[in-house]
Coordinates of C-alpha atoms and ligand atoms in Angstrom, one line a residue:
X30 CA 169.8 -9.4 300.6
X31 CA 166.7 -11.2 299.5
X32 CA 163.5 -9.7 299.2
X33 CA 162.0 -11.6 302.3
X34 CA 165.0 -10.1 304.2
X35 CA 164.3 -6.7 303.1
X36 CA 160.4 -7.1 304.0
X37 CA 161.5 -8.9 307.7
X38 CA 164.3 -6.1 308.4
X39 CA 161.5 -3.2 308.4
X40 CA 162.1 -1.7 305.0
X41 CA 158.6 -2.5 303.7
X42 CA 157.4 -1.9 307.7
X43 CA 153.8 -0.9 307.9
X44 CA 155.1 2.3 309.2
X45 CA 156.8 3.4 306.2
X46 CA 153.8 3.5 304.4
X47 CA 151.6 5.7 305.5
X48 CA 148.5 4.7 303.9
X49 CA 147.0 1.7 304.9
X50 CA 144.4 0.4 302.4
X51 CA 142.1 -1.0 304.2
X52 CA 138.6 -2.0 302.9
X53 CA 138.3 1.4 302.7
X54 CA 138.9 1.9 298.3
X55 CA 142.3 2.4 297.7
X56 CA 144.8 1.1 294.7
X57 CA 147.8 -0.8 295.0
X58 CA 150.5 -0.3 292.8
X59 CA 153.4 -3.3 292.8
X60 CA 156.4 -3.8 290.7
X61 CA 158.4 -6.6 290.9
X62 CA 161.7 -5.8 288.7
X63 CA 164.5 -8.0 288.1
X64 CA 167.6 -7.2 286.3
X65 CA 169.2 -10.1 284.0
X66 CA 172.2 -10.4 282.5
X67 CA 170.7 -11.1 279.1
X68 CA 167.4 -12.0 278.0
X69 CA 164.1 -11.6 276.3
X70 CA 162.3 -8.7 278.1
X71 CA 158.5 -8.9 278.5
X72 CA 155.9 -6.6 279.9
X73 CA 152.6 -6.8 280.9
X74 CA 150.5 -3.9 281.5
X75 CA 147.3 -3.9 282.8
X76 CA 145.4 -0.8 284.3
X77 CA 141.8 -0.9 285.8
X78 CA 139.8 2.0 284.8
X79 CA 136.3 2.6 283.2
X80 CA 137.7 1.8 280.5
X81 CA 140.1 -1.3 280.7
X82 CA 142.8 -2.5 278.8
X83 CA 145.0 -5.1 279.0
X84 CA 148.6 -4.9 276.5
X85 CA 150.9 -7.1 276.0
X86 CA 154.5 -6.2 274.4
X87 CA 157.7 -8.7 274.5
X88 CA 161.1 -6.8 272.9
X89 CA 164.8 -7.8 273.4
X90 CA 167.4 -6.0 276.6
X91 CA 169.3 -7.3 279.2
X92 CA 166.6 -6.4 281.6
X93 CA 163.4 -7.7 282.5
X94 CA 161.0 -5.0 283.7
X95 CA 157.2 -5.4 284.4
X96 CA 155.2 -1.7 284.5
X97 CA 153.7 -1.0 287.4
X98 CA 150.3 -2.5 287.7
X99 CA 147.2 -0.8 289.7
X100 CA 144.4 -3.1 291.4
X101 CA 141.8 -1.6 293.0
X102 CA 141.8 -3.4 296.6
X103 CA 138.3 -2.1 297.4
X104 CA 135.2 0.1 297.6
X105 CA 136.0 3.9 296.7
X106 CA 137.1 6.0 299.1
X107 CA 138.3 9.5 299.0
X108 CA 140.0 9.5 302.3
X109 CA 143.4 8.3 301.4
X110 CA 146.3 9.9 300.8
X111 CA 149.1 8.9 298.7
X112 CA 152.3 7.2 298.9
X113 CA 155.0 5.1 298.2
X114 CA 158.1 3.2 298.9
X115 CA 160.6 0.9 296.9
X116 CA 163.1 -1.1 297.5
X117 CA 166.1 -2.7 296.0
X118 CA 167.8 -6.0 297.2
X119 CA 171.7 -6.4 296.3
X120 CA 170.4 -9.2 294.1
X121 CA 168.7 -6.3 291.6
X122 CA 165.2 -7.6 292.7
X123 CA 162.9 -4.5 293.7
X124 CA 159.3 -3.9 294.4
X125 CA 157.9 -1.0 294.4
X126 CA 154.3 -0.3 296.7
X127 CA 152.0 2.4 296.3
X128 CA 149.2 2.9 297.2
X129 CA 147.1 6.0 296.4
X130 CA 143.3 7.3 296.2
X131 CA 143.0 7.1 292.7
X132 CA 140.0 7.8 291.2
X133 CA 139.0 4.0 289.7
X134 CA 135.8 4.0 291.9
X135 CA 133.4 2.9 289.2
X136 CA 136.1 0.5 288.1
X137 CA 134.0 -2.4 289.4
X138 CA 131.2 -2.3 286.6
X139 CA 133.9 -3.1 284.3
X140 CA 136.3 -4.7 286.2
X141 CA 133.6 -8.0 285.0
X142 CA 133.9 -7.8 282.0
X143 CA 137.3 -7.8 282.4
X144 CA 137.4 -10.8 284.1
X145 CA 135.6 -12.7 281.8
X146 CA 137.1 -11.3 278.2
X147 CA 140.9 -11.2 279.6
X148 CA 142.9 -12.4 276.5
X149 CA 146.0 -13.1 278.8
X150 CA 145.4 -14.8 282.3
X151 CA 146.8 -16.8 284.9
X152 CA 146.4 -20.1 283.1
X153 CA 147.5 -19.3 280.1
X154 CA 150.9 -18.0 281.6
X155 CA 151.3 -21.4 283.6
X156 CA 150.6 -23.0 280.4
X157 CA 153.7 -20.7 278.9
X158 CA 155.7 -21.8 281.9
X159 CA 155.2 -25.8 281.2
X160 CA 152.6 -26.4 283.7
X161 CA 149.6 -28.0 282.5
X162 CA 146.7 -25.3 284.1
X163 CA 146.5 -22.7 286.7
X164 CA 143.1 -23.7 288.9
X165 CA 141.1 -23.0 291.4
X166 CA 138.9 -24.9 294.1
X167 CA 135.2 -23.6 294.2
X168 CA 132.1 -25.1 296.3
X169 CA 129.4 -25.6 293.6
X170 CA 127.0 -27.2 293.7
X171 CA 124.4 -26.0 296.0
X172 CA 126.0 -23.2 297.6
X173 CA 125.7 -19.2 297.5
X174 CA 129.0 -19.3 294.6
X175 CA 127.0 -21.7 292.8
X176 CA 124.2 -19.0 292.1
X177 CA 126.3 -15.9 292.3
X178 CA 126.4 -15.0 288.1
X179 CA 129.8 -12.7 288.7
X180 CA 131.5 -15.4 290.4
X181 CA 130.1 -18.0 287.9
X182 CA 131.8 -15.8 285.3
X183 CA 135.3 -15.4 286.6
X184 CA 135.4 -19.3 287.1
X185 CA 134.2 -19.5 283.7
X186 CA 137.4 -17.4 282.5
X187 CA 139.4 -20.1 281.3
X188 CA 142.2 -17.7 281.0
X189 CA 142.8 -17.6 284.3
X190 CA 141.7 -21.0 285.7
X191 CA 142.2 -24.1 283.2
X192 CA 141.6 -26.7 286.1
X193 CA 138.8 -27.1 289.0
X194 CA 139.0 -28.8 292.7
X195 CA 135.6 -30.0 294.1
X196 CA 135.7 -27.8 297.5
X197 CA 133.4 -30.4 299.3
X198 CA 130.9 -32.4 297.1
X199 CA 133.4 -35.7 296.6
X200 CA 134.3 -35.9 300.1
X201 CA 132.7 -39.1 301.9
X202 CA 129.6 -38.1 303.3
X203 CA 128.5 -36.6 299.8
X204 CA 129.5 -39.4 297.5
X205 CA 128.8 -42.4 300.3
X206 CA 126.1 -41.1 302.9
X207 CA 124.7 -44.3 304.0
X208 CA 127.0 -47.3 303.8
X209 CA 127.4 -48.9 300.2
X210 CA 125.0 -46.6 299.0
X211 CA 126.5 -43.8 296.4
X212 CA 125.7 -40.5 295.7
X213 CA 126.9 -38.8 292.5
X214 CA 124.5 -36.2 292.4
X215 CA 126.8 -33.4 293.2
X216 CA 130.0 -34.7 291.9
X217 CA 128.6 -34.9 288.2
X218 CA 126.9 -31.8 288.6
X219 CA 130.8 -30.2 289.5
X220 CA 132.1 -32.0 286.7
X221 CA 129.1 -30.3 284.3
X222 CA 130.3 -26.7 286.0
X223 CA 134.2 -27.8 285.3
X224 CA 133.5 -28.8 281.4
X225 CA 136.6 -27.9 279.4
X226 CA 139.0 -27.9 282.3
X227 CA 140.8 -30.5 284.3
X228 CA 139.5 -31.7 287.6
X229 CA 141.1 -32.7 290.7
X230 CA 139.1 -35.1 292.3
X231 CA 139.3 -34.5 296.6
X232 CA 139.6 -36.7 298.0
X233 CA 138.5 -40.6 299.0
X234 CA 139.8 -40.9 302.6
X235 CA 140.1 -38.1 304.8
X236 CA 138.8 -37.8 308.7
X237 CA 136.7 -34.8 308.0
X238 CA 133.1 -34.6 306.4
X239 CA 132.9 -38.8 306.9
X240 CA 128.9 -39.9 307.1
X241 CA 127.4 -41.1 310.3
X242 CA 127.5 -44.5 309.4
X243 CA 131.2 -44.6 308.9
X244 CA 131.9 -42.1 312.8
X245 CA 129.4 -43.5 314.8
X246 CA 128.7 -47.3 313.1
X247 CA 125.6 -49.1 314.8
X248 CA 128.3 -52.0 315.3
X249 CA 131.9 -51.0 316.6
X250 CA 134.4 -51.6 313.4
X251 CA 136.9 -53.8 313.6
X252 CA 140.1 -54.2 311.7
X253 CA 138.4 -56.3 309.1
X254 CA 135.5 -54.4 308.2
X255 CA 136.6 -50.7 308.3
X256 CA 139.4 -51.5 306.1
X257 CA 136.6 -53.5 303.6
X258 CA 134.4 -50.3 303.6
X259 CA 137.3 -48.1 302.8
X260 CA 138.3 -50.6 299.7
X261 CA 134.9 -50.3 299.0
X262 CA 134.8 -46.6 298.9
X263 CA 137.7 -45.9 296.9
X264 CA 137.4 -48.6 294.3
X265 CA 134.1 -47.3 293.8
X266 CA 134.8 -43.8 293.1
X267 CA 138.1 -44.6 291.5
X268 CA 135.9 -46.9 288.9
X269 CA 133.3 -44.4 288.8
X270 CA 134.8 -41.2 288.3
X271 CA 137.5 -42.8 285.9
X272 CA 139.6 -40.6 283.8
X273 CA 137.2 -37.6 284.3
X274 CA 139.4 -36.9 287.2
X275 CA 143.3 -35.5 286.0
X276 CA 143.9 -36.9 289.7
X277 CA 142.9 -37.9 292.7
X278 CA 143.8 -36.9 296.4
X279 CA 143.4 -40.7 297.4
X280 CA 143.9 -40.0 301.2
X281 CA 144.2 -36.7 302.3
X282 CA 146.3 -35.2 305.7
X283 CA 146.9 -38.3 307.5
X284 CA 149.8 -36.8 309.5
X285 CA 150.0 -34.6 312.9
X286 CA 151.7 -31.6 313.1
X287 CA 152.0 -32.0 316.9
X288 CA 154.8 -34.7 317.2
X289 CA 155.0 -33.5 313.4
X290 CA 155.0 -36.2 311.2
X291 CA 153.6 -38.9 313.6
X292 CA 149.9 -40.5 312.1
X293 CA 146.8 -37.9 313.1
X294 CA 144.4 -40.2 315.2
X295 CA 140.8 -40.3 313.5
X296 CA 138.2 -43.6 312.6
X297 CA 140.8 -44.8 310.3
X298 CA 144.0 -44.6 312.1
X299 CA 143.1 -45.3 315.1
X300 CA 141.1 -49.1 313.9
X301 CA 143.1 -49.9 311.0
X302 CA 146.7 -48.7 312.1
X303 CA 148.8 -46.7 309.9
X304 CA 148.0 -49.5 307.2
X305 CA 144.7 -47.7 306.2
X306 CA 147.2 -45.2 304.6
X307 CA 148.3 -48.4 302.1
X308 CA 145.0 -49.9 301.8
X309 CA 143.8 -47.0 300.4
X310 CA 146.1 -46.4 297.8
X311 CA 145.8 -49.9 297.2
X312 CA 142.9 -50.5 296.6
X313 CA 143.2 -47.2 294.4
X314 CA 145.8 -48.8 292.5
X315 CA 144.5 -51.9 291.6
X316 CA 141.1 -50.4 290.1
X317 CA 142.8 -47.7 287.8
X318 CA 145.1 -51.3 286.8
X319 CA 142.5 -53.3 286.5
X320 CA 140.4 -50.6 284.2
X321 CA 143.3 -48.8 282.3
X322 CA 143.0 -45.9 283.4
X323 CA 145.2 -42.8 283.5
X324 CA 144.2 -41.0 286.2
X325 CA 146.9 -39.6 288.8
X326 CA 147.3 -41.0 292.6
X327 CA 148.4 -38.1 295.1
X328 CA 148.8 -37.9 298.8
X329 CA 147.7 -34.3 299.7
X330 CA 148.9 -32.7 302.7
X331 CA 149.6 -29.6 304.6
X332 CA 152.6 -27.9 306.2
X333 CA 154.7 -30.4 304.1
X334 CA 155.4 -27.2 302.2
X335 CA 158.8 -26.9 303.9
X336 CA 161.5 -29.3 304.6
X337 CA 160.5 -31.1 308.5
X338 CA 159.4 -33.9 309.8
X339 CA 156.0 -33.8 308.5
X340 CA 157.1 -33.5 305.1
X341 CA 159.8 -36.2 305.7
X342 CA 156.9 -38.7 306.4
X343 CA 154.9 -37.3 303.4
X344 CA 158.4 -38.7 301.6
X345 CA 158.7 -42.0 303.5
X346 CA 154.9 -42.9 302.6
X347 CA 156.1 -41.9 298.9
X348 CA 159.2 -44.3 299.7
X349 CA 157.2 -47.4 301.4
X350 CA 154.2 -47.6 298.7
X351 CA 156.4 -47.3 295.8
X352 CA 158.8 -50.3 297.6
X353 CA 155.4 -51.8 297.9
X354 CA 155.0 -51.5 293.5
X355 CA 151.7 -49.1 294.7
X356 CA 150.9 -46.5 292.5
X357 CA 151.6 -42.9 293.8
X358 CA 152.3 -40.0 291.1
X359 CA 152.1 -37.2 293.1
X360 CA 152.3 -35.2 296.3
X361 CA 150.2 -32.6 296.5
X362 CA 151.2 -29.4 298.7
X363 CA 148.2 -27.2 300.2
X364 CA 150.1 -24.1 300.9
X365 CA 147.3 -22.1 303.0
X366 CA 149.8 -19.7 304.0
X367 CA 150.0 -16.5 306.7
X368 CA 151.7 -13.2 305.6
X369 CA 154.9 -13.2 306.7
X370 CA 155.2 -16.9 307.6
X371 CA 155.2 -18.4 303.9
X372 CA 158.4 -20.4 303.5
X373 CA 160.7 -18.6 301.6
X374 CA 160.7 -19.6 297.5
X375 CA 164.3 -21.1 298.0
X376 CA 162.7 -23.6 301.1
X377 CA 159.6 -24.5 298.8
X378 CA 161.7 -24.9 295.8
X379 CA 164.1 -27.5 297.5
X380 CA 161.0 -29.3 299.3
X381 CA 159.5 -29.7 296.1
X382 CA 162.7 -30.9 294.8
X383 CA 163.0 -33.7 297.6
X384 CA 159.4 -35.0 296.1
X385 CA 160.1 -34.8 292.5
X386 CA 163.5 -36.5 293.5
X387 CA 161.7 -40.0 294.5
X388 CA 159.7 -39.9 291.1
X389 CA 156.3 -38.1 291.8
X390 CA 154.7 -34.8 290.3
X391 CA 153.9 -32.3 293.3
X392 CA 151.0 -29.9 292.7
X393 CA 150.3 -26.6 294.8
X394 CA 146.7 -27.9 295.4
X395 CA 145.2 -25.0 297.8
X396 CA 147.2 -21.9 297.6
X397 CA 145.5 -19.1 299.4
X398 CA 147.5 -16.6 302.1
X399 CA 145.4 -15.6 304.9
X400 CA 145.8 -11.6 306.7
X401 CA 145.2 -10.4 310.1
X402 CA 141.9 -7.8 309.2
X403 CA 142.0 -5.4 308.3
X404 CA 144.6 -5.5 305.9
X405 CA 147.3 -2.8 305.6
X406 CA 150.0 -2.3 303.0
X407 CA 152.7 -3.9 304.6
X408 CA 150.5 -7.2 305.2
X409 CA 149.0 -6.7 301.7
X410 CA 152.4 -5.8 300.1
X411 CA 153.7 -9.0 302.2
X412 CA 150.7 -11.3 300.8
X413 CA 152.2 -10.4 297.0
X414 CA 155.5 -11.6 298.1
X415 CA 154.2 -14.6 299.8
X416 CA 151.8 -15.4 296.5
X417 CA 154.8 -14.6 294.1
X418 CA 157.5 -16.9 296.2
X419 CA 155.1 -19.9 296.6
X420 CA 154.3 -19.7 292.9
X421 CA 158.0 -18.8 291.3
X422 CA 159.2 -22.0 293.4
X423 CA 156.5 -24.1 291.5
X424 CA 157.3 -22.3 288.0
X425 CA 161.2 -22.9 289.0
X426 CA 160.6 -26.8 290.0
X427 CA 159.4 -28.9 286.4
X428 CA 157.7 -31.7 288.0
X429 CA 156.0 -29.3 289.9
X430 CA 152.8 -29.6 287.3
X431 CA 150.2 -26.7 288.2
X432 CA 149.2 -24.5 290.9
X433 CA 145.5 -24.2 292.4
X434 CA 143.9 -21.0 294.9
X435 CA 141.8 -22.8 297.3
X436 CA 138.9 -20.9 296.1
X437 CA 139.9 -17.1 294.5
X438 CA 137.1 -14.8 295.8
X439 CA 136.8 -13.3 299.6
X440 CA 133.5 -13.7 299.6
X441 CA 133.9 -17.3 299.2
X442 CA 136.6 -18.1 300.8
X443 CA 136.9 -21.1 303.9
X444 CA 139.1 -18.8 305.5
X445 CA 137.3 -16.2 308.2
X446 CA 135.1 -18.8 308.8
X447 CA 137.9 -21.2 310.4
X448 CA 140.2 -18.5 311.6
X449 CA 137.9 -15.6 313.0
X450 CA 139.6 -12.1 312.3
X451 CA 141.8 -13.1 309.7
X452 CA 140.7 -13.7 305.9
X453 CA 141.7 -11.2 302.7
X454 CA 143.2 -14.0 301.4
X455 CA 142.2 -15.2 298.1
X456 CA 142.9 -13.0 294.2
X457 CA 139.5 -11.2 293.9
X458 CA 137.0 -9.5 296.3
X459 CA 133.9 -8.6 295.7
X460 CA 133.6 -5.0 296.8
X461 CA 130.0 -4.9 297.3
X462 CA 129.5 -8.4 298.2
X463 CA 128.0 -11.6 296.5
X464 CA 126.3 -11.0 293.5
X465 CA 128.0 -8.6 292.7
X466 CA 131.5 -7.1 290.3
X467 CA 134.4 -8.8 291.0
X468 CA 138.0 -6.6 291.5
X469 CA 141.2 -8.1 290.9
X470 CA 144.0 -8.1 293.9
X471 CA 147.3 -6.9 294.0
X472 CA 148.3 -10.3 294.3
X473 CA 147.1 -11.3 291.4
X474 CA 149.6 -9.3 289.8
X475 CA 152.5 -11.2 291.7
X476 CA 151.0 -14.5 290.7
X477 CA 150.9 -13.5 287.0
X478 CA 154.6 -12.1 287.1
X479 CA 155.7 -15.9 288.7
X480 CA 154.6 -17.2 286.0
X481 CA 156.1 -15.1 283.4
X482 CA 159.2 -15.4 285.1
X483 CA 159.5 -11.6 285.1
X484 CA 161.2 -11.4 288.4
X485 CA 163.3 -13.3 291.0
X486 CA 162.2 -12.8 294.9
X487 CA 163.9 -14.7 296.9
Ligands
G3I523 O1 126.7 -28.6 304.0 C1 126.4 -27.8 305.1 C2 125.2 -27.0 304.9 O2 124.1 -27.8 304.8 C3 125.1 -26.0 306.0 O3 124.0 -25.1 305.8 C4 126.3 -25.2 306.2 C5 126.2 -24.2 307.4 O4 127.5 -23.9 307.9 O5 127.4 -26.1 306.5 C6 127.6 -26.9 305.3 O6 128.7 -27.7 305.5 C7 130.0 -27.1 305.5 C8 130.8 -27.5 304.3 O7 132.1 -26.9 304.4 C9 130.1 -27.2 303.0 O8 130.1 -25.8 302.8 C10 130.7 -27.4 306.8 O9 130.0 -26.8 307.9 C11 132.1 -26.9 306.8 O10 132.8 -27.4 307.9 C12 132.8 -27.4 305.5 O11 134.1 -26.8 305.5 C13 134.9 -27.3 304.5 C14 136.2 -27.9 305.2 O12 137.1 -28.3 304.2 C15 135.8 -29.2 306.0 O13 136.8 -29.5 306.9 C16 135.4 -26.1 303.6 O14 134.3 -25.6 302.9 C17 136.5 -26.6 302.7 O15 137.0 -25.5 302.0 C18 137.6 -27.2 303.5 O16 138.6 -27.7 302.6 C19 139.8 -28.3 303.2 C20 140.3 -29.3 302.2 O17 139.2 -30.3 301.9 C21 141.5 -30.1 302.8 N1 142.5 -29.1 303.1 C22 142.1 -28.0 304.0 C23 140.9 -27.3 303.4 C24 140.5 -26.1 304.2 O18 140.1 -26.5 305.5

């Protein structure tokens, strides 16, 4: 039985675990332990306390076994009670969750510094796994992350996050306000706040945060001259940007989920046709040709995470551009998941597999997995699972070339703001809000043990 069974059956049901942590300063404990028939055993140990540590040890068994790992999930709180529950899969995978009232409450004032002096993080175990960075997405510059020194910090942690994704400031109506006018203001500021990591550049064409001059033109567009100010727009940014980008989301979510697959109507589709699609990538093509540059292509989409129709025409545009002898080298995969409705690692893994098969990198470009609020050990314990699978699928995949959190803070995060009552679902929190100590999340600790392969959940 797979882990995803056992947590679907009940055995990890909210009501088995009688201690729901809430926001209300509790720890949770997970384990994810898988037994192998022979190989190198490694162990990472990490305990939050006033005074932190971090260890590392690797020795030689038939078993690979992770200690337990504590994260505080909150403020302190001396109301809790303790308990725990484990469970074992016929495939030797088990997990064990507890949560507890442990006395870490004045964890947070070194839970920083941890976060910025970690000698072990999340990118450097994607590194050790192949990939080329674990990243993040943040919204600098201009915004409350951009001035909040304890976020600042963590970003800074290069550690954990080797690569950065411009939340907002390349989108169209921050690069291109008024028409054939360009504003690189806040994209070369991001790429100052990115030094020393990899950038994905998001994205050229998309239907959302377009500038007035492009939704609501003083002279109805026509065929002709939409497609020219879309040429003009990517060839632009593709020329100016160069190979400071690693890659670029050249058009971004073109496709419906409702008839899944079909072409989402907005300025672009419904003037130019689905041809925009090709003119973009194009026209993207042709300028990193025509200036040598090495800088990736990628289509970048959502719920093409699972094998369906919508990641079946993610596929065919893959098919038809490269028939077409336009550059595309890479799909990338959002992966905003729910609790409990993440695809499985086995359906991610084979997805990612049906890319990589028609010649293209795929990259986990905005990983974050959203709760109902408050949070409660099952849906937390069910968020590490959910983290882990999505992740292990990507570690198990080689052309699958890095993962990125769409933004790794609560207090950041897009989330609540989009999808009122639901949110918890980014790596940190920031138990006494902006500006102030970040804590680390239980499912950090499932991300880390994906990529050190410690375990098998699925
Ligand atoms: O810039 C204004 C600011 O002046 C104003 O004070 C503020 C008040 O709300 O709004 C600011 O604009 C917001 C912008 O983010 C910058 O923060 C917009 O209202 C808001 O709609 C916009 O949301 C962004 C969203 O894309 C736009 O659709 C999110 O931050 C961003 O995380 C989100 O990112 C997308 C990816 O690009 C594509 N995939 C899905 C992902 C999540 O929706």
């Amino acid at each position: 039985m797979s882990l995803r069974s056992l947590l679907t059956t009940g055995l990890l049901a909210a009501g088995a675990l009688a201690a729901p942590p809430g926001y209300g300063g509790s720890t949770v404990t997970v384990t994810v332990t898988e037994k192998a028939s022979c190989s190198a055993s490694t162990s990472h140990s990490t305990s939050h306390s006033t005074s932190h540590s971090t260890s590392h040890s690797t020795s030689h068994s038939t078993s690979k076994a992770s200690t337990p790992k504590t994260y505080a999930t909150s403020t302190p709180s001396s109301s809790h009670s303790s308990t725990s529950s484990t469970l074992t899969s016929s495939s030797a995978t088990s997990v064990t969750t507890t949560t507890s009232s442990a006395a870490n409450t004045n964890a947070s004032t070194t839970i920083l510094a941890t976060a910025t002096s970690t000698s072990y993080g999340l990118n450097d175990a994607a590194k050790k796994a192949g990939k080329l960075w674990f990243g993040t997405a943040l919204d600098v510059p201009g915004t409350g992350e951009a001035q909040d020194p304890y976020y600042i910090a963590e970003f800074d942690n290069i550690h954990d996050f080797g690569e950065a994704t411009p939340a907002n400031i390349m989108k169209y109506e921050f690069t291109e306000p008024e028409a054939g006018v360009f504003n690189y203001t806040g994209a070369e500021e991001f790429f100052t706040a990115a030094a020393g990591k990899a950038v994905r550049c998001h994205n050229l064409i998309w239907s959302s945060e377009l500038p007035a001059f492009i939704t609501a033109p003083t002279v109805p567009w026509t065929n002709a001259t939409l497609t020219a100010a879309l040429r003009r727009h990517v060839t632009t940014l593709v020329e100016h940007f160069g190979d400071r980008c690693y890659s670029l989301d050249v058009v971004n979510e073109a496709f419906s989920d409702s008839p899944a697959g079909a072409y989402s109507a907005n300025v672009w589709y419904n003037t130019i046709g689905p041809a925009y699609v090709v003119e973009a990538f194009q026209a993207a093509s042709d300028a990193v040709r025509a200036n040598n540059l090495a800088v990736k292509l990628y289509y970048n989409d959502y719920n093409i995470e699972y094998l369906g129709n919508k990641s079946y025409a993610a596929q065919a545009l893959v098919k038809d551009l490269k028939n077409r002898g336009i550059q595309i080298d890479g799909v990338g995969l959002e992966s905003h998941f729910i609790a409990g409705e993440t695809p499985a690692k086995a359906a991610q893994q084979a997805n990612m597999e049906a890319f990589t098969a028609l010649d293209v990198d795929v990259v986990v470009t905005e990983l974050d997995v959203r709760l109902t609020l408050p949070p409660t050990v099952a849906s937390e314990s069910q968020q590490v699972v959910d983290y882990y699978n999505t992740v292990a699928a990507c570690v198990a995949v080689p052309r699958c070339v890095g993962i990125v959190v769409w933004d790794f803070d609560d207090t950041y995060s897009w989330i609540p703001g989009t999808f009122p009552g639901q949110g918890y679902g980014d790596l940190f929190l920031q138990p006494g809000g902006a500006n102030t100590p970040l804590v680390r999340k239980a499912p950090y600790d499932g991300v880390l043990e994906a990529l050190t392969g410690a375990a098998e959940a699925n």
